[in-house]
Amino acid sequence: MIRPEDLLHPTPAGLYCPPGDFYVDPVRPVDRAVITHGHSDHARAGHGAVLATRQTLAIMAERYGDAFTAREQAVEYAERAAINGVELRLFPAGHVLGSAQVEVRWKGLTMVVSGDYKRRRDPTCPAFEPVPCHVFISEATFGLPVFRHPPAQDEIGRLVRSLAQFPDRAHLVGAYALGKAQRIIRTLREAGWDRPIYVHGAMERLNALYEREGVDLGPILPTRDLPKGALGGEVVVAPPSAVQDRWSRRFADPVVAFASGWMGVRARARQKGVELPLVISDHADWEELVTTFEELKPNEVWITHGREEGLLRWAELNGQKARALRLVGYDEEDEETLEVRPD
């Protein structure tokens, strides 16, 4: 069997496949790119050709315009494809709409690039599917034992209780525009919140895309042109930067909430002035990461863009061969995927 490094290895441009002459989630424009999902630290414009799920290609077109690449190739989950003789398949990653793990096969070796992933249920995208492989390349955003995320529905329950406790105050939920915002809205609906949810203008296009893909978000209204002191007792979902901006002062005595895995760190919540921290992440926490390694039992685990030290120690104690890739250019938590414009 060939060495894993002969099939995939890190370069300054990103994770490169020499026999296929393509990159996975490159951090700069390249001739051929395979993209795991639409967040802008993984999906950049300017590549010569892009292979991804249909939903990820639609997200990239929405964000960058139809000319984001010279050539698109849409691949369904589990559909076989090939680039220069290297076999590829995409499998659900459970991160956001269209997110995928990339299975790369060549000369008897199978490697899987996780992209960003989570194992929790998400009503807005297909669930993560474990893919048997010789080498599993895993993110490690929350790769320390201290990160153990509570169920998302419990955190949304805290939001609903706060709305009942403070019926005269607007509740502003900071949530990233791609994935997190739609998950918050859909989980609120499942919790029984059937009133209109108000959204910042920067979220409207991606909300519409999710609706076109069959994700029912219920009644959604814009926040523009509302009088000062409006929306007492209502939910407003906005990019985190807008919640921290003067824009938020137009609403009735706002309760500032923020949905992120980092809200489990109290110092971060205090630093951002968050009154209602919601520990909701679209990344795997410690238990999800180690459970995935135990389930797959690969020959090797490669750990990237996150806190690899804890997982390397876990691997050493549990007889799992592992190494850190230390790829650069990826954010620890999903970044703003749309420029926040005046609303």
mmCIF file of C-alpha atoms in Angstrom:
data_model
loop_
_atom_site.group_PDB
_atom_site.id
_atom_site.type_symbol
_atom_site.label_atom_id
_atom_site.label_comp_id
_atom_site.label_asym_id
_atom_site.label_seq_id
_atom_site.Cartn_x
_atom_site.Cartn_y
_atom_site.Cartn_z
ATOM 1 C CA MET A 1 0.000 0.000 0.000
ATOM 2 C CA ILE A 2 1.200 3.517 -0.751
ATOM 3 C CA ARG A 3 2.044 5.968 2.006
ATOM 4 C CA PRO A 4 -0.820 8.320 3.010
ATOM 5 C CA GLU A 5 1.492 11.288 2.339
ATOM 6 C CA ASP A 6 1.659 10.213 -1.316
ATOM 7 C CA LEU A 7 -2.102 10.681 -1.643
ATOM 8 C CA LEU A 8 -2.742 13.770 0.516
ATOM 9 C CA HIS A 9 -0.346 16.150 2.217
ATOM 10 C CA PRO A 10 -0.403 19.739 3.487
ATOM 11 C CA THR A 11 0.975 22.609 1.398
ATOM 12 C CA PRO A 12 0.810 26.399 1.827
ATOM 13 C CA ALA A 13 -2.229 26.409 -0.479
ATOM 14 C CA GLY A 14 -4.006 23.683 1.502
ATOM 15 C CA LEU A 15 -4.395 19.908 1.528
ATOM 16 C CA TYR A 16 -3.062 18.661 -1.821
ATOM 17 C CA CYS A 17 -3.540 15.394 -3.745
ATOM 18 C CA PRO A 18 -0.546 14.929 -6.095
ATOM 19 C CA PRO A 19 -1.885 12.009 -8.188
ATOM 20 C CA GLY A 20 -5.198 13.791 -8.719
ATOM 21 C CA ASP A 21 -3.653 17.260 -8.926
ATOM 22 C CA PHE A 22 -6.395 18.841 -6.815
ATOM 23 C CA TYR A 23 -6.762 20.480 -3.408
ATOM 24 C CA VAL A 24 -9.359 19.999 -0.673
ATOM 25 C CA ASP A 25 -10.608 23.348 0.722
ATOM 26 C CA PRO A 26 -7.606 25.321 -0.562
ATOM 27 C CA VAL A 27 -6.920 28.660 1.112
ATOM 28 C CA ARG A 28 -5.884 30.364 -2.140
ATOM 29 C CA PRO A 29 -7.062 30.066 -5.770
ATOM 30 C CA VAL A 30 -5.990 26.804 -7.467
ATOM 31 C CA ASP A 31 -6.728 25.006 -10.743
ATOM 32 C CA ARG A 32 -8.844 22.246 -9.175
ATOM 33 C CA ALA A 33 -10.607 22.346 -5.789
ATOM 34 C CA VAL A 34 -12.861 19.967 -3.878
ATOM 35 C CA ILE A 35 -14.904 21.981 -1.379
ATOM 36 C CA THR A 36 -16.404 20.474 1.782
ATOM 37 C CA HIS A 37 -18.887 23.264 2.612
ATOM 38 C CA GLY A 38 -19.782 26.876 2.000
ATOM 39 C CA HIS A 39 -18.160 28.745 4.912
ATOM 40 C CA SER A 40 -15.675 31.207 3.476
ATOM 41 C CA ASP A 41 -12.634 29.833 5.320
ATOM 42 C CA HIS A 42 -13.183 26.612 3.328
ATOM 43 C CA ALA A 43 -14.934 27.857 0.180
ATOM 44 C CA ARG A 44 -13.106 30.633 -1.639
ATOM 45 C CA ALA A 45 -13.726 32.129 -5.060
ATOM 46 C CA GLY A 46 -11.301 32.105 -7.979
ATOM 47 C CA HIS A 47 -10.596 28.380 -8.489
ATOM 48 C CA GLY A 48 -10.399 27.046 -12.030
ATOM 49 C CA ALA A 49 -12.752 24.143 -11.247
ATOM 50 C CA VAL A 50 -14.798 23.263 -8.150
ATOM 51 C CA LEU A 51 -16.292 19.887 -7.198
ATOM 52 C CA ALA A 52 -18.818 19.994 -4.338
ATOM 53 C CA THR A 53 -22.402 19.150 -3.458
ATOM 54 C CA ARG A 54 -25.084 21.009 -5.360
ATOM 55 C CA GLN A 55 -26.043 22.940 -2.213
ATOM 56 C CA THR A 56 -22.469 24.057 -1.546
ATOM 57 C CA LEU A 57 -22.131 25.271 -5.133
ATOM 58 C CA ALA A 58 -25.396 27.209 -4.710
ATOM 59 C CA ILE A 59 -24.108 28.787 -1.495
ATOM 60 C CA MET A 60 -20.859 29.812 -3.198
ATOM 61 C CA ALA A 61 -22.795 31.338 -6.097
ATOM 62 C CA GLU A 62 -24.994 33.230 -3.649
ATOM 63 C CA ARG A 63 -22.004 34.638 -1.825
ATOM 64 C CA TYR A 64 -19.536 35.243 -4.673
ATOM 65 C CA GLY A 65 -21.704 35.481 -7.782
ATOM 66 C CA ASP A 66 -22.196 32.983 -10.602
ATOM 67 C CA ALA A 67 -18.621 33.486 -11.864
ATOM 68 C CA PHE A 68 -16.990 32.216 -8.639
ATOM 69 C CA THR A 69 -15.287 29.456 -10.680
ATOM 70 C CA ALA A 70 -14.720 28.649 -14.336
ATOM 71 C CA ARG A 71 -16.185 25.132 -14.025
ATOM 72 C CA GLU A 72 -18.580 23.544 -11.530
ATOM 73 C CA GLN A 73 -19.138 19.844 -10.891
ATOM 74 C CA ALA A 74 -22.037 18.975 -8.613
ATOM 75 C CA VAL A 75 -21.823 15.576 -6.901
ATOM 76 C CA GLU A 76 -24.591 13.945 -4.878
ATOM 77 C CA TYR A 77 -23.817 12.213 -1.594
ATOM 78 C CA ALA A 78 -22.195 8.783 -2.191
ATOM 79 C CA GLU A 79 -22.018 9.387 -5.958
ATOM 80 C CA ARG A 80 -18.741 8.174 -7.473
ATOM 81 C CA ALA A 81 -16.524 10.703 -9.224
ATOM 82 C CA ALA A 82 -12.879 10.786 -10.262
ATOM 83 C CA ILE A 83 -10.177 13.361 -10.923
ATOM 84 C CA ASN A 84 -7.157 12.123 -12.894
ATOM 85 C CA GLY A 85 -7.790 8.548 -11.796
ATOM 86 C CA VAL A 86 -8.287 9.315 -8.080
ATOM 87 C CA GLU A 87 -11.733 8.186 -6.905
ATOM 88 C CA LEU A 88 -13.877 10.577 -4.883
ATOM 89 C CA ARG A 89 -17.136 10.361 -2.987
ATOM 90 C CA LEU A 90 -18.837 12.909 -0.728
ATOM 91 C CA PHE A 91 -20.714 11.951 2.441
ATOM 92 C CA PRO A 92 -22.774 14.095 4.857
ATOM 93 C CA ALA A 93 -20.799 15.941 7.528
ATOM 94 C CA GLY A 94 -23.750 17.298 9.528
ATOM 95 C CA HIS A 95 -22.186 20.764 9.710
ATOM 96 C CA VAL A 96 -24.398 22.991 7.528
ATOM 97 C CA LEU A 97 -26.545 22.613 4.419
ATOM 98 C CA GLY A 98 -24.551 20.792 1.728
ATOM 99 C CA SER A 99 -21.568 20.052 3.974
ATOM 100 C CA ALA A 100 -19.604 16.945 3.110
ATOM 101 C CA GLN A 101 -16.737 14.710 4.085
ATOM 102 C CA VAL A 102 -14.472 13.845 1.170
ATOM 103 C CA GLU A 103 -13.514 10.188 0.621
ATOM 104 C CA VAL A 104 -10.339 9.945 -1.481
ATOM 105 C CA ARG A 105 -9.319 6.486 -2.832
ATOM 106 C CA TRP A 106 -6.255 5.510 -4.839
ATOM 107 C CA LYS A 107 -4.258 2.276 -5.187
ATOM 108 C CA GLY A 108 -5.978 0.559 -2.278
ATOM 109 C CA LEU A 109 -5.699 3.475 0.165
ATOM 110 C CA THR A 110 -8.796 5.274 1.474
ATOM 111 C CA MET A 111 -8.529 8.643 3.220
ATOM 112 C CA VAL A 112 -11.438 10.740 4.475
ATOM 113 C CA VAL A 113 -11.245 14.506 4.974
ATOM 114 C CA SER A 114 -13.923 15.465 7.491
ATOM 115 C CA GLY A 115 -14.115 19.177 6.772
ATOM 116 C CA ASP A 116 -16.082 20.660 9.670
ATOM 117 C CA TYR A 117 -18.561 18.252 11.235
ATOM 118 C CA LYS A 118 -20.819 17.495 14.160
ATOM 119 C CA ARG A 119 -22.664 14.377 15.335
ATOM 120 C CA ARG A 120 -25.693 16.122 16.881
ATOM 121 C CA ARG A 121 -29.057 16.186 15.147
ATOM 122 C CA ASP A 122 -29.575 19.287 13.023
ATOM 123 C CA PRO A 123 -33.030 19.818 11.440
ATOM 124 C CA THR A 124 -31.482 21.841 8.579
ATOM 125 C CA CYS A 125 -29.029 19.322 7.085
ATOM 126 C CA PRO A 126 -28.357 15.559 6.740
ATOM 127 C CA ALA A 127 -26.657 13.838 9.667
ATOM 128 C CA PHE A 128 -22.969 12.898 9.716
ATOM 129 C CA GLU A 129 -22.269 9.453 8.263
ATOM 130 C CA PRO A 130 -19.210 7.510 9.499
ATOM 131 C CA VAL A 131 -17.089 6.446 6.507
ATOM 132 C CA PRO A 132 -14.613 3.540 6.963
ATOM 133 C CA CYS A 133 -11.098 4.557 5.996
ATOM 134 C CA HIS A 134 -7.406 3.955 6.561
ATOM 135 C CA VAL A 135 -6.741 7.608 7.464
ATOM 136 C CA PHE A 136 -9.284 10.001 8.936
ATOM 137 C CA ILE A 137 -8.421 13.712 8.741
ATOM 138 C CA SER A 138 -10.416 15.420 11.479
ATOM 139 C CA GLU A 139 -11.016 18.982 12.545
ATOM 140 C CA ALA A 140 -10.402 19.699 16.240
ATOM 141 C CA THR A 141 -12.079 23.055 16.914
ATOM 142 C CA PHE A 142 -13.315 21.854 20.310
ATOM 143 C CA GLY A 143 -10.666 19.211 20.871
ATOM 144 C CA LEU A 144 -10.339 19.512 24.651
ATOM 145 C CA PRO A 145 -12.233 17.523 27.321
ATOM 146 C CA VAL A 146 -13.701 20.727 28.765
ATOM 147 C CA PHE A 147 -15.849 21.188 25.651
ATOM 148 C CA ARG A 148 -18.991 19.110 26.124
ATOM 149 C CA HIS A 149 -21.921 20.851 24.469
ATOM 150 C CA PRO A 150 -25.431 20.536 25.924
ATOM 151 C CA PRO A 151 -28.346 19.534 23.656
ATOM 152 C CA ALA A 152 -29.316 22.409 21.355
ATOM 153 C CA GLN A 153 -32.987 22.038 22.256
ATOM 154 C CA ASP A 154 -32.132 22.649 25.924
ATOM 155 C CA GLU A 155 -30.347 25.886 25.040
ATOM 156 C CA ILE A 156 -33.291 26.990 22.880
ATOM 157 C CA GLY A 157 -35.509 26.152 25.845
ATOM 158 C CA ARG A 158 -33.533 28.696 27.883
ATOM 159 C CA LEU A 159 -34.218 31.296 25.200
ATOM 160 C CA VAL A 160 -37.958 30.533 25.239
ATOM 161 C CA ARG A 161 -38.050 30.804 29.035
ATOM 162 C CA SER A 162 -36.266 34.155 28.885
ATOM 163 C CA LEU A 163 -38.859 35.415 26.400
ATOM 164 C CA ALA A 164 -41.587 34.465 28.870
ATOM 165 C CA GLN A 165 -39.702 36.037 31.785
ATOM 166 C CA PHE A 166 -38.995 39.323 29.965
ATOM 167 C CA PRO A 167 -42.004 39.872 27.651
ATOM 168 C CA ASP A 168 -41.212 43.564 27.141
ATOM 169 C CA ARG A 169 -37.630 43.036 25.955
ATOM 170 C CA ALA A 170 -36.469 42.154 22.447
ATOM 171 C CA HIS A 171 -34.224 39.087 22.330
ATOM 172 C CA LEU A 172 -31.327 39.547 19.897
ATOM 173 C CA VAL A 173 -29.632 36.262 19.009
ATOM 174 C CA GLY A 174 -26.204 36.553 17.419
ATOM 175 C CA ALA A 175 -25.765 33.659 15.007
ATOM 176 C CA TYR A 176 -23.541 33.112 11.972
ATOM 177 C CA ALA A 177 -25.392 33.755 8.732
ATOM 178 C CA LEU A 178 -24.783 30.336 7.148
ATOM 179 C CA GLY A 179 -25.968 27.328 9.091
ATOM 180 C CA LYS A 180 -26.221 28.581 12.663
ATOM 181 C CA ALA A 181 -28.968 31.148 11.988
ATOM 182 C CA GLN A 182 -31.171 28.651 10.162
ATOM 183 C CA ARG A 183 -30.572 25.984 12.806
ATOM 184 C CA ILE A 184 -31.594 28.415 15.569
ATOM 185 C CA ILE A 185 -34.761 29.376 13.698
ATOM 186 C CA ARG A 186 -35.724 25.782 12.869
ATOM 187 C CA THR A 187 -35.060 24.582 16.452
ATOM 188 C CA LEU A 188 -37.190 27.444 17.793
ATOM 189 C CA ARG A 189 -39.997 26.245 15.531
ATOM 190 C CA GLU A 190 -39.649 22.719 16.882
ATOM 191 C CA ALA A 191 -39.871 24.176 20.404
ATOM 192 C CA GLY A 192 -43.293 25.607 19.504
ATOM 193 C CA TRP A 193 -42.346 29.209 18.692
ATOM 194 C CA ASP A 194 -44.765 29.981 15.836
ATOM 195 C CA ARG A 195 -44.625 33.776 15.934
ATOM 196 C CA PRO A 196 -42.706 35.693 13.258
ATOM 197 C CA ILE A 197 -38.938 35.716 13.732
ATOM 198 C CA TYR A 198 -37.182 38.896 12.661
ATOM 199 C CA VAL A 199 -33.862 38.746 10.823
ATOM 200 C CA HIS A 200 -31.116 41.165 9.854
ATOM 201 C CA GLY A 201 -30.932 41.936 6.133
ATOM 202 C CA ALA A 202 -27.584 40.151 5.802
ATOM 203 C CA MET A 203 -29.367 36.836 6.430
ATOM 204 C CA GLU A 204 -32.253 37.132 4.023
ATOM 205 C CA ARG A 205 -30.615 35.602 0.928
ATOM 206 C CA LEU A 206 -29.270 32.530 2.723
ATOM 207 C CA ASN A 207 -32.589 32.041 4.513
ATOM 208 C CA ALA A 208 -34.266 32.074 1.111
ATOM 209 C CA LEU A 209 -31.762 29.518 -0.192
ATOM 210 C CA TYR A 210 -32.503 27.200 2.743
ATOM 211 C CA GLU A 211 -36.232 27.572 2.059
ATOM 212 C CA ARG A 212 -35.663 26.641 -1.596
ATOM 213 C CA GLU A 213 -33.839 23.531 -0.372
ATOM 214 C CA GLY A 214 -36.887 22.455 1.643
ATOM 215 C CA VAL A 215 -35.982 23.802 5.099
ATOM 216 C CA ASP A 216 -39.188 25.404 6.418
ATOM 217 C CA LEU A 217 -38.222 28.395 8.561
ATOM 218 C CA GLY A 218 -41.785 29.585 9.170
ATOM 219 C CA PRO A 219 -42.798 33.260 9.121
ATOM 220 C CA ILE A 220 -39.696 35.467 8.766
ATOM 221 C CA LEU A 221 -39.801 39.276 8.729
ATOM 222 C CA PRO A 222 -37.117 41.924 8.110
ATOM 223 C CA THR A 223 -36.037 44.351 10.817
ATOM 224 C CA ARG A 224 -35.676 47.366 8.538
ATOM 225 C CA ASP A 225 -37.924 50.423 8.945
ATOM 226 C CA LEU A 226 -39.076 49.493 12.440
ATOM 227 C CA PRO A 227 -39.616 52.295 14.966
ATOM 228 C CA LYS A 228 -37.213 52.755 17.874
ATOM 229 C CA GLY A 229 -38.088 50.570 20.850
ATOM 230 C CA ALA A 230 -39.803 47.923 18.715
ATOM 231 C CA LEU A 231 -40.060 44.136 19.035
ATOM 232 C CA GLY A 232 -40.527 43.718 22.760
ATOM 233 C CA GLY A 233 -41.061 40.023 23.414
ATOM 234 C CA GLU A 234 -39.904 39.053 19.923
ATOM 235 C CA VAL A 235 -36.876 37.151 18.581
ATOM 236 C CA VAL A 236 -34.372 38.868 16.303
ATOM 237 C CA VAL A 237 -31.602 36.817 14.651
ATOM 238 C CA ALA A 238 -28.608 38.773 13.385
ATOM 239 C CA PRO A 239 -24.895 38.381 12.653
ATOM 240 C CA PRO A 240 -22.827 38.647 15.854
ATOM 241 C CA SER A 241 -21.168 41.865 14.686
ATOM 242 C CA ALA A 242 -24.575 43.520 14.221
ATOM 243 C CA VAL A 243 -25.691 42.489 17.708
ATOM 244 C CA GLN A 244 -22.598 44.248 19.079
ATOM 245 C CA ASP A 245 -23.230 47.320 16.884
ATOM 246 C CA ARG A 246 -25.327 50.481 17.317
ATOM 247 C CA TRP A 247 -27.867 48.741 15.073
ATOM 248 C CA SER A 248 -29.074 46.752 18.098
ATOM 249 C CA ARG A 249 -30.019 49.857 20.081
ATOM 250 C CA ARG A 250 -33.167 50.405 18.040
ATOM 251 C CA PHE A 251 -34.924 47.537 19.807
ATOM 252 C CA ALA A 252 -36.804 47.426 23.094
ATOM 253 C CA ASP A 253 -34.299 46.997 25.977
ATOM 254 C CA PRO A 254 -32.600 44.111 24.134
ATOM 255 C CA VAL A 255 -31.488 40.883 25.762
ATOM 256 C CA VAL A 256 -28.238 40.083 23.953
ATOM 257 C CA ALA A 257 -27.792 36.365 23.228
ATOM 258 C CA PHE A 258 -25.087 34.634 21.212
ATOM 259 C CA ALA A 259 -25.180 31.063 19.881
ATOM 260 C CA SER A 260 -21.716 29.478 19.763
ATOM 261 C CA GLY A 261 -19.753 26.601 21.224
ATOM 262 C CA TRP A 262 -17.479 29.233 22.754
ATOM 263 C CA MET A 263 -20.330 30.460 24.964
ATOM 264 C CA GLY A 264 -19.443 27.592 27.288
ATOM 265 C CA VAL A 265 -16.411 29.707 28.236
ATOM 266 C CA ARG A 266 -17.846 32.289 30.620
ATOM 267 C CA ALA A 267 -15.004 34.729 30.094
ATOM 268 C CA ARG A 268 -15.808 34.917 26.384
ATOM 269 C CA ALA A 269 -19.478 35.602 27.087
ATOM 270 C CA ARG A 270 -18.605 38.385 29.536
ATOM 271 C CA GLN A 271 -16.075 39.863 27.122
ATOM 272 C CA LYS A 272 -18.740 40.132 24.415
ATOM 273 C CA GLY A 273 -21.358 41.534 26.803
ATOM 274 C CA VAL A 274 -23.647 38.554 26.264
ATOM 275 C CA GLU A 275 -26.514 38.370 28.736
ATOM 276 C CA LEU A 276 -27.868 35.043 27.473
ATOM 277 C CA PRO A 277 -25.078 32.750 26.209
ATOM 278 C CA LEU A 278 -26.399 29.825 24.155
ATOM 279 C CA VAL A 279 -23.938 26.939 23.886
ATOM 280 C CA ILE A 280 -24.885 25.779 20.388
ATOM 281 C CA SER A 281 -22.114 24.707 18.028
ATOM 282 C CA ASP A 282 -22.004 23.287 14.527
ATOM 283 C CA HIS A 283 -18.693 21.581 15.352
ATOM 284 C CA ALA A 284 -18.083 18.281 17.137
ATOM 285 C CA ASP A 285 -17.326 18.591 20.845
ATOM 286 C CA TRP A 286 -14.823 16.412 22.710
ATOM 287 C CA GLU A 287 -17.188 13.444 23.105
ATOM 288 C CA GLU A 288 -18.214 13.551 19.462
ATOM 289 C CA LEU A 289 -14.601 13.674 18.306
ATOM 290 C CA VAL A 290 -13.370 10.726 20.360
ATOM 291 C CA THR A 291 -16.546 8.744 19.676
ATOM 292 C CA THR A 292 -15.899 9.184 15.962
ATOM 293 C CA PHE A 293 -12.309 7.963 16.292
ATOM 294 C CA GLU A 294 -13.441 4.945 18.331
ATOM 295 C CA GLU A 295 -16.171 4.125 15.820
ATOM 296 C CA LEU A 296 -13.966 4.403 12.727
ATOM 297 C CA LYS A 297 -10.818 2.805 14.173
ATOM 298 C CA PRO A 298 -8.647 4.088 11.293
ATOM 299 C CA ASN A 299 -4.990 3.169 10.928
ATOM 300 C CA GLU A 300 -4.190 6.839 11.484
ATOM 301 C CA VAL A 301 -5.945 10.016 12.552
ATOM 302 C CA TRP A 302 -4.654 13.329 11.242
ATOM 303 C CA ILE A 303 -5.820 16.296 13.307
ATOM 304 C CA THR A 304 -6.107 19.811 11.940
ATOM 305 C CA HIS A 305 -7.245 23.406 12.587
ATOM 306 C CA GLY A 306 -8.009 23.223 16.263
ATOM 307 C CA ARG A 307 -6.760 22.048 19.624
ATOM 308 C CA GLU A 308 -4.818 19.000 18.562
ATOM 309 C CA GLU A 309 -2.779 18.556 21.775
ATOM 310 C CA GLY A 310 -5.660 17.054 23.772
ATOM 311 C CA LEU A 311 -6.622 14.658 21.013
ATOM 312 C CA LEU A 312 -3.020 13.620 20.424
ATOM 313 C CA ARG A 313 -2.751 12.762 24.121
ATOM 314 C CA TRP A 314 -6.032 10.828 23.990
ATOM 315 C CA ALA A 315 -4.747 8.913 20.945
ATOM 316 C CA GLU A 316 -1.487 8.048 22.734
ATOM 317 C CA LEU A 317 -3.372 6.724 25.778
ATOM 318 C CA ASN A 318 -5.783 4.713 23.621
ATOM 319 C CA GLY A 319 -3.344 3.172 21.164
ATOM 320 C CA GLN A 320 -4.530 5.249 18.218
ATOM 321 C CA LYS A 321 -1.833 6.402 15.819
ATOM 322 C CA ALA A 322 -2.255 10.154 15.281
ATOM 323 C CA ARG A 323 -0.450 13.244 14.048
ATOM 324 C CA ALA A 324 -1.122 16.975 13.804
ATOM 325 C CA LEU A 325 -1.291 18.547 10.345
ATOM 326 C CA ARG A 326 -1.333 22.185 11.498
ATOM 327 C CA LEU A 327 -3.040 23.460 8.387
ATOM 328 C CA VAL A 328 -3.418 27.236 8.465
ATOM 329 C CA GLY A 329 -6.122 29.551 7.185
ATOM 330 C CA TYR A 330 -9.186 28.030 8.874
ATOM 331 C CA ASP A 331 -11.200 29.781 11.574
ATOM 332 C CA GLU A 332 -11.822 28.145 14.936
ATOM 333 C CA GLU A 333 -15.550 28.787 14.719
ATOM 334 C CA ASP A 334 -17.574 29.686 11.664
ATOM 335 C CA GLU A 335 -16.811 33.185 10.483
ATOM 336 C CA GLU A 336 -19.150 35.807 9.108
ATOM 337 C CA THR A 337 -20.153 34.469 5.714
ATOM 338 C CA LEU A 338 -21.810 37.619 4.464
ATOM 339 C CA GLU A 339 -20.718 41.201 4.712
ATOM 340 C CA VAL A 340 -22.944 42.923 7.278
ATOM 341 C CA ARG A 341 -24.586 45.779 5.463
ATOM 342 C CA PRO A 342 -26.838 48.496 6.974
ATOM 343 C CA ASP A 343 -30.317 47.113 7.622
#
